[in-house]
């Protein structure tokens, strides 16, 4: 519903994914 919250959530997810990928390689 809240677009701002959703955007923040997606950004956090992206950051998490990047962190995971950097830790993997």
PDB file of N, CA and C in Angstrom:
ATOM      1  N   UNK A   1       0.838  -1.193   0.000  1.00  0.00           N
ATOM      2  CA  UNK A   1       0.000   0.000   0.000  1.00  0.00           C
ATOM      3  C   UNK A   1       0.883   1.256   0.000  1.00  0.00           C
ATOM      4  N   UNK A   2       1.765   1.349   0.980  1.00  0.00           N
ATOM      5  CA  UNK A   2       2.652   2.515   1.033  1.00  0.00           C
ATOM      6  C   UNK A   2       3.796   2.304   0.043  1.00  0.00           C
ATOM      7  N   UNK A   3       3.809   3.126  -0.983  1.00  0.00           N
ATOM      8  CA  UNK A   3       4.840   2.963  -2.020  1.00  0.00           C
ATOM      9  C   UNK A   3       6.231   3.232  -1.461  1.00  0.00           C
ATOM     10  N   UNK A   4       6.306   4.212  -0.572  1.00  0.00           N
ATOM     11  CA  UNK A   4       7.613   4.545  -0.003  1.00  0.00           C
ATOM     12  C   UNK A   4       8.168   3.363   0.792  1.00  0.00           C
ATOM     13  N   UNK A   5       7.318   2.748   1.579  1.00  0.00           N
ATOM     14  CA  UNK A   5       7.747   1.591   2.388  1.00  0.00           C
ATOM     15  C   UNK A   5       8.158   0.447   1.477  1.00  0.00           C
ATOM     16  N   UNK A   6       7.385   0.251   0.417  1.00  0.00           N
ATOM     17  CA  UNK A   6       7.686  -0.845  -0.505  1.00  0.00           C
ATOM     18  C   UNK A   6       9.042  -0.614  -1.164  1.00  0.00           C
ATOM     19  N   UNK A   7       9.291   0.627  -1.557  1.00  0.00           N
ATOM     20  CA  UNK A   7      10.548   0.956  -2.218  1.00  0.00           C
ATOM     21  C   UNK A   7      11.707   0.686  -1.258  1.00  0.00           C
ATOM     22  N   UNK A   8      11.510   1.080  -0.005  1.00  0.00           N
ATOM     23  CA  UNK A   8      12.543   0.882   1.005  1.00  0.00           C
ATOM     24  C   UNK A   8      12.806  -0.609   1.191  1.00  0.00           C
ATOM     25  N   UNK A   9      11.731  -1.370   1.234  1.00  0.00           N
ATOM     26  CA  UNK A   9      11.849  -2.819   1.427  1.00  0.00           C
ATOM     27  C   UNK A   9      12.632  -3.437   0.269  1.00  0.00           C
ATOM     28  N   UNK A  10      12.308  -3.007  -0.943  1.00  0.00           N
ATOM     29  CA  UNK A  10      12.993  -3.553  -2.121  1.00  0.00           C
ATOM     30  C   UNK A  10      14.466  -3.179  -2.094  1.00  0.00           C
ATOM     31  N   UNK A  11      14.741  -1.955  -1.702  1.00  0.00           N
ATOM     32  CA  UNK A  11      16.131  -1.489  -1.640  1.00  0.00           C
ATOM     33  C   UNK A  11      16.905  -2.311  -0.612  1.00  0.00           C
ATOM     34  N   UNK A  12      16.254  -2.574   0.515  1.00  0.00           N
ATOM     35  CA  UNK A  12      16.896  -3.367   1.565  1.00  0.00           C
ATOM     36  C   UNK A  12      17.176  -4.772   1.040  1.00  0.00           C
ATOM     37  N   UNK A  13      16.215  -5.329   0.317  1.00  0.00           N
ATOM     38  CA  UNK A  13      16.384  -6.673  -0.237  1.00  0.00           C
ATOM     39  C   UNK A  13      17.552  -6.689  -1.213  1.00  0.00           C
ATOM     40  N   UNK A  14      17.628  -5.641  -2.039  1.00  0.00           N
ATOM     41  CA  UNK A  14      18.697  -5.558  -3.024  1.00  0.00           C
ATOM     42  C   UNK A  14      20.043  -5.502  -2.308  1.00  0.00           C
ATOM     43  N   UNK A  15      20.091  -4.698  -1.249  1.00  0.00           N
ATOM     44  CA  UNK A  15      21.323  -4.572  -0.489  1.00  0.00           C
ATOM     45  C   UNK A  15      21.715  -5.917   0.108  1.00  0.00           C
ATOM     46  N   UNK A  16      20.725  -6.620   0.626  1.00  0.00           N
ATOM     47  CA  UNK A  16      20.974  -7.927   1.234  1.00  0.00           C
ATOM     48  C   UNK A  16      21.509  -8.890   0.185  1.00  0.00           C
ATOM     49  N   UNK A  17      20.895  -8.879  -0.989  1.00  0.00           N
ATOM     50  CA  UNK A  17      21.332  -9.772  -2.063  1.00  0.00           C
ATOM     51  C   UNK A  17      22.772  -9.475  -2.439  1.00  0.00           C
ATOM     52  N   UNK A  18      23.101  -8.168  -2.519  1.00  0.00           N
ATOM     53  CA  UNK A  18      24.450  -7.791  -2.900  1.00  0.00           C
ATOM     54  C   UNK A  18      25.442  -8.271  -1.842  1.00  0.00           C
ATOM     55  N   UNK A  19      25.046  -8.128  -0.579  1.00  0.00           N
ATOM     56  CA  UNK A  19      25.907  -8.553   0.524  1.00  0.00           C
ATOM     57  C   UNK A  19      26.145 -10.058   0.431  1.00  0.00           C
ATOM     58  N   UNK A  20      25.095 -10.793   0.163  1.00  0.00           N
ATOM     59  CA  UNK A  20      25.203 -12.254   0.073  1.00  0.00           C
ATOM     60  C   UNK A  20      26.118 -12.648  -1.075  1.00  0.00           C
ATOM     61  N   UNK A  21      25.929 -12.013  -2.223  1.00  0.00           N
ATOM     62  CA  UNK A  21      26.724 -12.371  -3.395  1.00  0.00           C
ATOM     63  C   UNK A  21      28.195 -12.030  -3.167  1.00  0.00           C
ATOM     64  N   UNK A  22      28.457 -10.912  -2.485  1.00  0.00           N
ATOM     65  CA  UNK A  22      29.853 -10.543  -2.248  1.00  0.00           C
ATOM     66  C   UNK A  22      30.483 -11.516  -1.257  1.00  0.00           C
ATOM     67  N   UNK A  23      29.682 -12.007  -0.325  1.00  0.00           N
ATOM     68  CA  UNK A  23      30.206 -12.960   0.655  1.00  0.00           C
ATOM     69  C   UNK A  23      30.454 -14.314   0.008  1.00  0.00           C
ATOM     70  N   UNK A  24      29.666 -14.621  -0.999  1.00  0.00           N
ATOM     71  CA  UNK A  24      29.804 -15.915  -1.669  1.00  0.00           C
ATOM     72  C   UNK A  24      31.072 -15.950  -2.508  1.00  0.00           C
ATOM     73  N   UNK A  25      31.358 -14.840  -3.177  1.00  0.00           N
ATOM     74  CA  UNK A  25      32.496 -14.842  -4.102  1.00  0.00           C
ATOM     75  C   UNK A  25      33.771 -14.285  -3.486  1.00  0.00           C
TER      76      UNK A  25
END
